[in-house]
């Protein structure tokens, strides 16, 4: 290697203004005010690199995949499969075939519940969930329990929003078949001690399904280092398009997973007497997939890799500390979710002000935050709340964004409270 290429690869400092310039929407206005976008846990904005890749693909390489023998379809298939490999490499999968394209985290978890859980669970078997799960990591397991007679066991959270690991370890037992847990809570920001959770589950023979929706956009994920069995995530939360996401599954577990949706492309042969299925991952990709979405997700992965996830994590950690300090100084404001290990989520309530009203007033200041239960009603129940306001950060947010948020809240309190 020459010295020049070493220099070219040396990490440059994180330049947030350069990153922001990649996102056209960030220079727009709302109600005449510059947009301050703080709803990244719901969905992130898209950089030009992702938008351009999708446009280029539609304009020059688009056709259906895995079907035509003609040039264009071959090119489209190559682009689709190349995106699968990029996504796999990004999360540390051993092979491209361990990545199943789905429409997002929700579909990925339903796929595991139906295709794996349906065949491997029976009456009396136990599925361990946590109190901090998003509804998409609760409802599919409830539905599965209803069908199979399996039972749900719920790990409680502590009042700072961390997981009660003592309770978790107590709940594990010989009947535990599956542990389904968020890598990072979307409502509280808590980052769970994944390796400890996974090792303990494996020690009692259970398999682990990780809801990685809020992990992948914010830190380096290595599924092999985690040793998780399944890992689900969404493209639209990691600067890719909507409609595409992925399920990582260990090869030997995907092998043991039955089909979820039936249709074209997932079969070897069909007769009215018998249908045989393809091997993973194609067994799980019935019908025409979101081809251009996959290409866009591949471009989002390229984008994040070029910046470097370690730098993203460090930058967001600093922003979170800064935002936490600002919000803590606001009278009547209480942060919900103060675990020591957190990602950039600031969930809060203000005494005497409804979060929805707050959200509406902040919008008038150009500030986009979420208000509601964040599809995590058990979390709200734990804290005796109906809703919180939530500012969630991404790599393009700045200290100035947080200054605007913190300056707008007292104005809103004055108006509403
Ligand atoms: N899990 C978590 C932790 C989430 O934050 C979300 C999205 N809010 C989901 C699952 C569901 O993701 P999607 O809607 O992309 O399927």
Short mmCIF file of C-alpha atoms and ligand atoms in Angstrom, two decimals:
data_model
loop_
_atom_site.label_atom_id
_atom_site.label_comp_id
_atom_site.label_asym_id
_atom_site.label_seq_id
_atom_site.Cartn_x
_atom_site.Cartn_y
_atom_site.Cartn_z
CA UNK A 1 0.00 0.00 0.00
CA UNK A 2 1.34 3.42 -0.84
CA UNK A 3 1.50 6.21 1.72
CA UNK A 4 -0.95 8.22 -0.42
CA UNK A 5 -3.76 5.69 -0.15
CA UNK A 6 -3.20 5.48 3.61
CA UNK A 7 -3.69 9.23 3.81
CA UNK A 8 -6.82 8.97 1.66
CA UNK A 9 -8.26 6.44 4.10
CA UNK A 10 -7.37 8.33 7.28
CA UNK A 11 -10.60 9.45 8.99
CA UNK A 12 -11.28 13.16 8.65
CA UNK A 13 -13.06 14.94 11.50
CA UNK A 14 -16.85 14.65 11.50
CA UNK A 15 -18.09 17.64 9.53
CA UNK A 16 -21.79 18.03 10.30
CA UNK A 17 -22.26 20.93 7.89
CA UNK A 18 -20.96 18.79 5.06
CA UNK A 19 -23.31 15.99 6.10
CA UNK A 20 -26.25 18.41 6.28
CA UNK A 21 -25.52 19.62 2.75
CA UNK A 22 -26.24 16.08 1.54
CA UNK A 23 -29.85 16.28 2.82
CA UNK A 24 -31.89 18.67 0.66
CA UNK A 25 -34.86 18.72 3.03
CA UNK A 26 -32.77 20.13 5.88
CA UNK A 27 -32.51 23.48 4.14
CA UNK A 28 -36.27 23.88 3.77
CA UNK A 29 -38.58 25.87 6.03
CA UNK A 30 -41.76 25.02 7.97
CA UNK A 31 -44.19 27.82 8.89
CA UNK A 32 -41.52 30.20 7.65
CA UNK A 33 -38.92 28.83 10.10
CA UNK A 34 -35.87 26.71 9.23
CA UNK A 35 -36.74 23.04 9.69
CA UNK A 36 -35.34 21.49 12.86
CA UNK A 37 -35.99 17.81 12.28
CA UNK A 38 -35.99 15.84 15.53
CA UNK A 39 -38.19 12.86 14.69
CA UNK A 40 -35.47 10.54 13.50
CA UNK A 41 -36.59 7.56 15.56
CA UNK A 42 -39.79 7.58 13.49
CA UNK A 43 -38.00 7.99 10.18
CA UNK A 44 -34.86 9.68 8.90
CA UNK A 45 -34.38 12.04 5.99
CA UNK A 46 -32.60 10.93 2.83
CA UNK A 47 -29.28 12.13 1.43
CA UNK A 48 -28.84 13.00 -2.23
CA UNK A 49 -26.60 9.94 -2.63
CA UNK A 50 -29.57 7.64 -1.85
CA UNK A 51 -32.03 9.62 -3.97
CA UNK A 52 -29.59 9.76 -6.90
CA UNK A 53 -28.85 6.04 -6.76
CA UNK A 54 -32.56 5.25 -7.00
CA UNK A 55 -33.14 7.67 -9.82
CA UNK A 56 -30.11 6.32 -11.72
CA UNK A 57 -31.31 2.78 -11.23
CA UNK A 58 -34.81 3.57 -12.53
CA UNK A 59 -33.38 5.48 -15.47
CA UNK A 60 -30.80 2.98 -16.63
CA UNK A 61 -30.95 -0.47 -14.99
CA UNK A 62 -34.54 -1.10 -13.93
CA UNK A 63 -36.39 -4.34 -14.68
CA UNK A 64 -37.85 -7.13 -12.58
CA UNK A 65 -35.34 -9.39 -10.87
CA UNK A 66 -34.56 -13.12 -11.00
CA UNK A 67 -36.80 -13.53 -14.06
CA UNK A 68 -35.79 -12.23 -17.46
CA UNK A 69 -32.86 -13.64 -19.36
CA UNK A 70 -32.38 -10.28 -21.00
CA UNK A 71 -29.55 -7.89 -20.20
CA UNK A 72 -31.57 -5.35 -18.25
CA UNK A 73 -33.06 -7.92 -15.91
CA UNK A 74 -29.61 -9.40 -15.35
CA UNK A 75 -28.30 -5.95 -14.44
CA UNK A 76 -31.24 -5.26 -12.12
CA UNK A 77 -30.74 -8.64 -10.43
CA UNK A 78 -27.05 -7.94 -9.97
CA UNK A 79 -27.81 -4.57 -8.38
CA UNK A 80 -30.45 -6.10 -6.08
CA UNK A 81 -28.15 -8.93 -4.97
CA UNK A 82 -25.21 -6.54 -4.58
CA UNK A 83 -27.37 -4.47 -2.21
CA UNK A 84 -28.10 -7.62 -0.18
CA UNK A 85 -24.36 -8.24 0.20
CA UNK A 86 -23.68 -4.62 1.17
CA UNK A 87 -26.35 -4.78 3.87
CA UNK A 88 -24.98 -8.11 5.07
CA UNK A 89 -21.43 -6.79 5.26
CA UNK A 90 -22.62 -3.67 7.07
CA UNK A 91 -24.13 -5.66 9.95
CA UNK A 92 -21.41 -8.30 9.99
CA UNK A 93 -23.32 -11.26 8.49
CA UNK A 94 -21.22 -14.22 7.48
CA UNK A 95 -22.80 -14.49 4.03
CA UNK A 96 -25.10 -12.49 1.77
CA UNK A 97 -27.67 -15.29 2.01
CA UNK A 98 -28.20 -14.52 5.69
CA UNK A 99 -29.96 -11.28 4.71
CA UNK A 100 -33.65 -11.45 3.78
CA UNK A 101 -35.14 -8.31 2.31
CA UNK A 102 -38.42 -7.42 3.99
CA UNK A 103 -40.52 -4.28 3.97
CA UNK A 104 -39.08 -3.32 7.37
CA UNK A 105 -38.62 -4.36 10.97
CA UNK A 106 -42.28 -5.18 11.50
CA UNK A 107 -42.41 -7.64 8.61
CA UNK A 108 -39.07 -9.14 9.60
CA UNK A 109 -40.29 -9.90 13.13
CA UNK A 110 -43.59 -11.29 11.83
CA UNK A 111 -41.58 -13.50 9.48
CA UNK A 112 -39.66 -15.02 12.39
CA UNK A 113 -42.74 -15.37 14.58
CA UNK A 114 -44.67 -17.11 11.84
CA UNK A 115 -41.96 -19.03 10.00
CA UNK A 116 -39.79 -20.08 12.92
CA UNK A 117 -42.00 -19.73 15.99
CA UNK A 118 -44.97 -21.38 14.32
CA UNK A 119 -43.01 -24.59 13.75
CA UNK A 120 -40.93 -24.66 16.92
CA UNK A 121 -43.21 -23.58 19.76
CA UNK A 122 -45.96 -25.44 21.54
CA UNK A 123 -48.11 -25.28 24.67
CA UNK A 124 -46.14 -24.29 27.77
CA UNK A 125 -43.13 -23.00 25.84
CA UNK A 126 -42.09 -19.53 26.91
CA UNK A 127 -41.29 -16.40 24.94
CA UNK A 128 -39.47 -13.70 26.89
CA UNK A 129 -40.16 -10.07 25.93
CA UNK A 130 -39.36 -6.84 27.72
CA UNK A 131 -41.55 -4.04 28.96
CA UNK A 132 -39.75 -1.61 26.66
CA UNK A 133 -40.62 -3.30 23.37
CA UNK A 134 -42.17 -1.51 20.42
CA UNK A 135 -45.59 -2.94 19.56
CA UNK A 136 -44.03 -4.64 16.54
CA UNK A 137 -41.98 -6.78 18.92
CA UNK A 138 -45.00 -7.56 21.10
CA UNK A 139 -48.03 -8.17 18.92
CA UNK A 140 -46.52 -10.84 16.60
CA UNK A 141 -45.49 -12.85 19.69
CA UNK A 142 -48.91 -12.44 21.28
CA UNK A 143 -50.47 -13.70 18.05
CA UNK A 144 -48.03 -16.63 18.01
CA UNK A 145 -48.76 -17.43 21.65
CA UNK A 146 -52.47 -17.44 20.84
CA UNK A 147 -51.91 -19.92 17.99
CA UNK A 148 -49.45 -22.25 19.70
CA UNK A 149 -50.31 -22.13 23.41
CA UNK A 150 -46.89 -20.67 24.22
CA UNK A 151 -46.73 -18.14 27.03
CA UNK A 152 -45.24 -14.66 27.22
CA UNK A 153 -42.91 -13.67 30.06
CA UNK A 154 -42.22 -9.96 30.44
CA UNK A 155 -38.99 -8.49 31.80
CA UNK A 156 -39.79 -5.26 33.68
CA UNK A 157 -37.86 -2.03 33.37
CA UNK A 158 -36.44 0.08 36.18
CA UNK A 159 -37.58 3.67 36.66
CA UNK A 160 -34.58 5.05 34.76
CA UNK A 161 -35.69 2.98 31.76
CA UNK A 162 -32.96 0.36 32.01
CA UNK A 163 -33.81 -3.31 31.81
CA UNK A 164 -34.09 -5.21 35.09
CA UNK A 165 -31.35 -7.72 34.31
CA UNK A 166 -31.88 -9.47 37.64
CA UNK A 167 -35.51 -10.11 36.64
CA UNK A 168 -34.45 -11.18 33.16
CA UNK A 169 -32.07 -13.79 34.50
CA UNK A 170 -34.73 -14.97 36.93
CA UNK A 171 -37.32 -15.37 34.14
CA UNK A 172 -35.12 -17.55 31.97
CA UNK A 173 -35.69 -21.24 32.43
CA UNK A 174 -35.93 -24.63 30.78
CA UNK A 175 -39.18 -23.65 29.00
CA UNK A 176 -37.72 -20.47 27.48
CA UNK A 177 -37.58 -20.99 23.72
CA UNK A 178 -37.24 -17.45 22.45
CA UNK A 179 -36.04 -14.11 23.78
CA UNK A 180 -37.24 -11.10 21.76
CA UNK A 181 -35.65 -7.83 22.73
CA UNK A 182 -34.97 -4.33 21.44
CA UNK A 183 -31.34 -3.44 20.87
CA UNK A 184 -32.32 0.16 21.70
CA UNK A 185 -35.66 1.45 22.96
CA UNK A 186 -37.42 3.91 20.66
CA UNK A 187 -39.42 5.40 23.54
CA UNK A 188 -36.66 5.73 26.15
CA UNK A 189 -33.39 5.56 24.26
CA UNK A 190 -32.09 2.76 26.50
CA UNK A 191 -29.34 0.67 24.89
CA UNK A 192 -29.61 -2.82 26.25
CA UNK A 193 -26.63 -4.97 27.29
CA UNK A 194 -27.11 -7.21 24.28
CA UNK A 195 -24.19 -9.56 24.71
CA UNK A 196 -25.18 -10.37 28.28
CA UNK A 197 -28.83 -10.86 27.26
CA UNK A 198 -27.91 -13.11 24.36
CA UNK A 199 -25.38 -15.21 26.25
CA UNK A 200 -27.85 -15.84 29.08
CA UNK A 201 -30.58 -16.84 26.60
CA UNK A 202 -28.24 -19.21 24.78
CA UNK A 203 -27.15 -20.75 28.07
CA UNK A 204 -30.70 -22.00 28.53
CA UNK A 205 -31.09 -23.07 24.92
CA UNK A 206 -33.29 -20.17 23.73
CA UNK A 207 -32.85 -18.32 20.48
CA UNK A 208 -32.69 -14.53 20.41
CA UNK A 209 -34.55 -12.18 18.09
CA UNK A 210 -33.20 -8.63 18.23
CA UNK A 211 -35.30 -5.66 17.17
CA UNK A 212 -32.45 -3.59 15.80
CA UNK A 213 -34.53 -0.76 14.30
CA UNK A 214 -33.02 1.87 16.61
CA UNK A 215 -29.55 0.36 16.76
CA UNK A 216 -28.36 0.19 13.15
CA UNK A 217 -28.62 3.93 12.34
CA UNK A 218 -26.59 4.99 15.37
CA UNK A 219 -23.75 2.59 16.05
CA UNK A 220 -21.70 -0.18 14.49
CA UNK A 221 -23.64 -3.42 14.61
CA UNK A 222 -21.89 -6.75 14.29
CA UNK A 223 -24.37 -9.59 14.42
CA UNK A 224 -21.63 -12.18 14.74
CA UNK A 225 -20.03 -10.40 17.65
CA UNK A 226 -23.47 -10.14 19.28
CA UNK A 227 -24.10 -13.79 18.40
CA UNK A 228 -27.83 -13.03 17.97
CA UNK A 229 -29.92 -15.51 16.01
CA UNK A 230 -32.16 -13.04 14.19
CA UNK A 231 -31.78 -9.27 13.85
CA UNK A 232 -34.46 -7.05 12.26
CA UNK A 233 -34.10 -3.49 10.98
CA UNK A 234 -35.68 -0.87 8.70
CA UNK A 235 -34.15 1.03 5.80
CA UNK A 236 -36.16 4.21 6.34
CA UNK A 237 -34.65 4.76 9.80
CA UNK A 238 -31.10 4.55 8.43
CA UNK A 239 -31.34 7.16 5.67
CA UNK A 240 -32.64 4.66 3.09
CA UNK A 241 -36.06 4.62 1.45
CA UNK A 242 -39.33 3.46 2.96
CA UNK A 243 -40.67 0.03 2.04
CA UNK A 244 -37.40 -1.87 2.49
CA UNK A 245 -35.70 -3.40 5.49
CA UNK A 246 -33.97 -6.60 6.36
CA UNK A 247 -33.92 -9.64 8.54
CA UNK A 248 -30.54 -11.12 9.38
CA UNK A 249 -30.76 -14.76 10.40
CA UNK A 250 -27.99 -17.24 11.14
CA UNK A 251 -27.84 -19.56 8.13
CA UNK A 252 -28.74 -22.68 10.12
CA UNK A 253 -31.78 -20.93 11.64
CA UNK A 254 -33.04 -19.54 8.35
CA UNK A 255 -32.78 -23.12 7.07
CA UNK A 256 -35.17 -24.16 9.85
CA UNK A 257 -37.57 -21.29 9.15
CA UNK A 258 -40.65 -22.05 7.10
CA UNK A 259 -42.07 -19.71 4.47
CA UNK A 260 -44.03 -16.66 5.58
CA UNK A 261 -45.76 -15.38 2.45
CA UNK A 262 -46.46 -17.73 -0.43
CA UNK A 263 -46.27 -16.78 -4.10
CA UNK A 264 -43.94 -16.36 -7.03
CA UNK A 265 -40.16 -16.40 -6.67
CA UNK A 266 -40.10 -18.35 -3.40
CA UNK A 267 -40.72 -21.76 -4.95
CA UNK A 268 -38.76 -24.47 -6.77
CA UNK A 269 -41.82 -26.02 -8.30
CA UNK A 270 -45.58 -25.86 -7.96
CA UNK A 271 -48.19 -28.46 -8.77
CA UNK A 272 -51.68 -28.69 -7.35
CA UNK A 273 -50.47 -31.63 -5.27
CA UNK A 274 -47.25 -30.21 -3.92
CA UNK A 275 -45.07 -27.11 -3.81
CA UNK A 276 -41.40 -27.12 -2.99
CA UNK A 277 -39.64 -24.02 -1.72
CA UNK A 278 -36.39 -22.30 -2.52
CA UNK A 279 -33.56 -22.04 -0.03
CA UNK A 280 -33.17 -18.95 2.11
CA UNK A 281 -33.16 -16.04 1.57
CA UNK A 282 -35.37 -16.34 -1.54
CA UNK A 283 -37.81 -18.64 0.29
CA UNK A 284 -38.91 -15.55 2.22
CA UNK A 285 -39.16 -13.11 -0.66
CA UNK A 286 -42.43 -13.98 -2.37
CA UNK A 287 -43.52 -11.74 -5.22
CA UNK A 288 -41.75 -8.76 -6.72
CA UNK A 289 -39.55 -7.22 -4.05
CA UNK A 290 -38.88 -3.53 -3.54
CA UNK A 291 -36.02 -3.65 -6.03
CA UNK A 292 -35.25 0.05 -6.17
CA UNK A 293 -35.69 0.27 -2.41
CA UNK A 294 -32.96 -2.33 -1.98
CA UNK A 295 -30.67 -0.35 -4.27
CA UNK A 296 -31.40 2.77 -2.22
CA UNK A 297 -30.72 0.91 1.02
CA UNK A 298 -27.39 -0.24 -0.44
CA UNK A 299 -26.58 3.41 -1.17
CA UNK A 300 -27.53 4.36 2.41
CA UNK A 301 -25.10 1.71 3.67
CA UNK A 302 -22.37 3.11 1.40
CA UNK A 303 -23.12 6.56 2.78
CA UNK A 304 -22.89 5.48 6.41
CA UNK A 305 -19.76 3.43 5.79
CA UNK A 306 -18.10 6.38 4.17
CA UNK A 307 -18.79 8.51 7.25
CA UNK A 308 -17.96 5.68 9.66
CA UNK A 309 -20.34 4.40 12.33
CA UNK A 310 -17.83 4.97 15.12
CA UNK A 311 -17.80 8.65 14.28
CA UNK A 312 -21.60 8.75 14.03
CA UNK A 313 -21.88 7.19 17.47
CA UNK A 314 -19.37 9.54 19.08
CA UNK A 315 -20.96 12.60 17.50
CA UNK A 316 -24.47 11.64 18.57
CA UNK A 317 -23.30 10.84 22.10
CA UNK A 318 -21.97 14.36 22.44
CA UNK A 319 -25.25 15.77 21.07
CA UNK A 320 -27.28 13.67 23.50
CA UNK A 321 -25.22 14.93 26.46
CA UNK A 322 -25.66 18.49 25.27
CA UNK A 323 -29.43 18.11 24.73
CA UNK A 324 -29.87 16.36 28.07
CA UNK A 325 -28.17 19.23 29.90
CA UNK A 326 -30.35 21.80 28.09
CA UNK A 327 -33.62 20.03 28.82
CA UNK A 328 -32.72 19.33 32.44
CA UNK A 329 -32.53 23.08 33.01
CA UNK A 330 -36.13 23.70 31.88
CA UNK A 331 -38.53 24.08 34.84
CA UNK A 332 -41.44 21.60 34.98
CA UNK A 333 -39.77 19.31 32.43
CA UNK A 334 -39.07 15.68 33.34
CA UNK A 335 -37.01 13.39 31.15
CA UNK A 336 -38.46 9.91 30.75
CA UNK A 337 -35.62 7.46 30.18
CA UNK A 338 -32.39 8.34 31.90
CA UNK A 339 -30.49 5.06 31.75
CA UNK A 340 -26.71 5.33 31.82
CA UNK A 341 -26.50 3.60 28.43
CA UNK A 342 -28.61 5.62 26.00
CA UNK A 343 -28.76 6.64 22.37
CA UNK A 344 -29.96 10.03 21.13
CA UNK A 345 -33.54 9.97 22.32
CA UNK A 346 -34.95 12.66 24.60
CA UNK A 347 -38.42 11.64 25.76
CA UNK A 348 -40.00 14.10 28.16
CA UNK A 349 -43.15 15.43 29.77
CA UNK A 350 -43.96 18.90 31.05
CA UNK A 351 -46.10 19.33 34.07
CA UNK A 352 -49.46 20.80 33.03
CA UNK A 353 -48.83 20.66 29.27
CA UNK A 354 -50.16 17.91 27.00
CA UNK A 355 -47.41 16.50 24.75
CA UNK A 356 -49.64 16.82 21.67
CA UNK A 357 -50.22 20.52 22.34
CA UNK A 358 -46.51 20.97 22.90
CA UNK A 359 -45.77 19.21 19.59
CA UNK A 360 -48.18 21.54 17.76
CA UNK A 361 -46.64 24.67 19.22
CA UNK A 362 -43.09 23.44 18.52
CA UNK A 363 -44.11 22.81 14.93
CA UNK A 364 -44.95 26.51 14.61
CA UNK A 365 -41.28 27.13 15.50
CA UNK A 366 -40.16 24.75 12.74
CA UNK A 367 -39.31 22.01 15.26
CA UNK A 368 -40.53 18.51 14.37
CA UNK A 369 -40.85 16.22 17.39
CA UNK A 370 -43.08 13.27 18.07
CA UNK A 371 -45.79 13.24 20.72
CA UNK A 372 -47.65 10.11 21.69
CA UNK A 373 -47.08 6.62 23.04
CA UNK A 374 -44.45 5.88 20.38
CA UNK A 375 -45.98 2.44 19.74
CA UNK A 376 -44.74 1.43 23.18
CA UNK A 377 -47.83 1.58 25.37
CA UNK A 378 -46.37 -0.75 28.05
CA UNK A 379 -43.58 1.82 28.55
CA UNK A 380 -46.16 4.57 29.00
CA UNK A 381 -48.08 2.35 31.43
CA UNK A 382 -44.92 1.78 33.45
CA UNK A 383 -44.54 5.51 33.98
CA UNK A 384 -48.28 6.13 34.38
CA UNK A 385 -48.32 8.36 31.29
CA UNK A 386 -50.53 8.49 28.22
CA UNK A 387 -47.87 10.11 26.08
CA UNK A 388 -44.50 11.84 26.01
CA UNK A 389 -42.91 14.34 23.65
CA UNK A 390 -39.84 12.88 22.01
CA UNK A 391 -36.92 14.54 20.28
CA UNK A 392 -34.78 11.92 18.54
CA UNK A 393 -31.40 12.67 17.03
CA UNK A 394 -29.53 11.64 13.93
CA UNK A 395 -26.11 12.33 12.49
CA UNK A 396 -27.20 15.56 10.79
CA UNK A 397 -28.56 17.25 13.92
CA UNK A 398 -26.57 20.02 15.54
CA UNK A 399 -26.23 21.72 18.90
CA UNK A 400 -28.08 24.64 17.26
CA UNK A 401 -31.06 22.34 16.60
CA UNK A 402 -31.13 21.53 20.30
CA UNK A 403 -30.78 25.20 21.20
CA UNK A 404 -33.87 25.96 19.09
CA UNK A 405 -35.75 23.10 20.77
CA UNK A 406 -34.75 24.24 24.25
CA UNK A 407 -35.61 27.88 23.51
CA UNK A 408 -39.01 26.94 22.03
CA UNK A 409 -40.18 24.82 24.97
CA UNK A 410 -40.47 27.68 27.52
CA UNK A 411 -42.35 29.72 24.87
CA UNK A 412 -44.74 26.80 24.45
CA UNK A 413 -45.16 26.44 28.21
CA UNK A 414 -46.01 30.11 28.48
CA UNK A 415 -48.61 29.77 25.73
CA UNK A 416 -50.12 26.49 26.96
CA UNK A 417 -49.43 26.22 30.63
N1 LIG B 1 -39.00 -1.42 16.56
C1 LIG B 1 -38.58 -0.23 16.97
C2 LIG B 1 -37.69 -0.14 18.19
C3 LIG B 1 -38.97 0.92 16.30
O1 LIG B 1 -38.54 2.12 16.70
C4 LIG B 1 -39.80 0.79 15.15
C5 LIG B 1 -40.28 2.02 14.40
N2 LIG B 1 -40.72 3.06 15.21
C6 LIG B 1 -40.20 -0.48 14.75
C7 LIG B 1 -39.77 -1.56 15.47
C8 LIG B 1 -41.06 -0.69 13.56
O2 LIG B 1 -40.37 -0.36 12.39
P1 LIG B 1 -41.11 -0.32 10.98
O3 LIG B 1 -42.31 0.55 11.17
O4 LIG B 1 -40.09 0.28 10.06
O5 LIG B 1 -41.47 -1.72 10.63
#
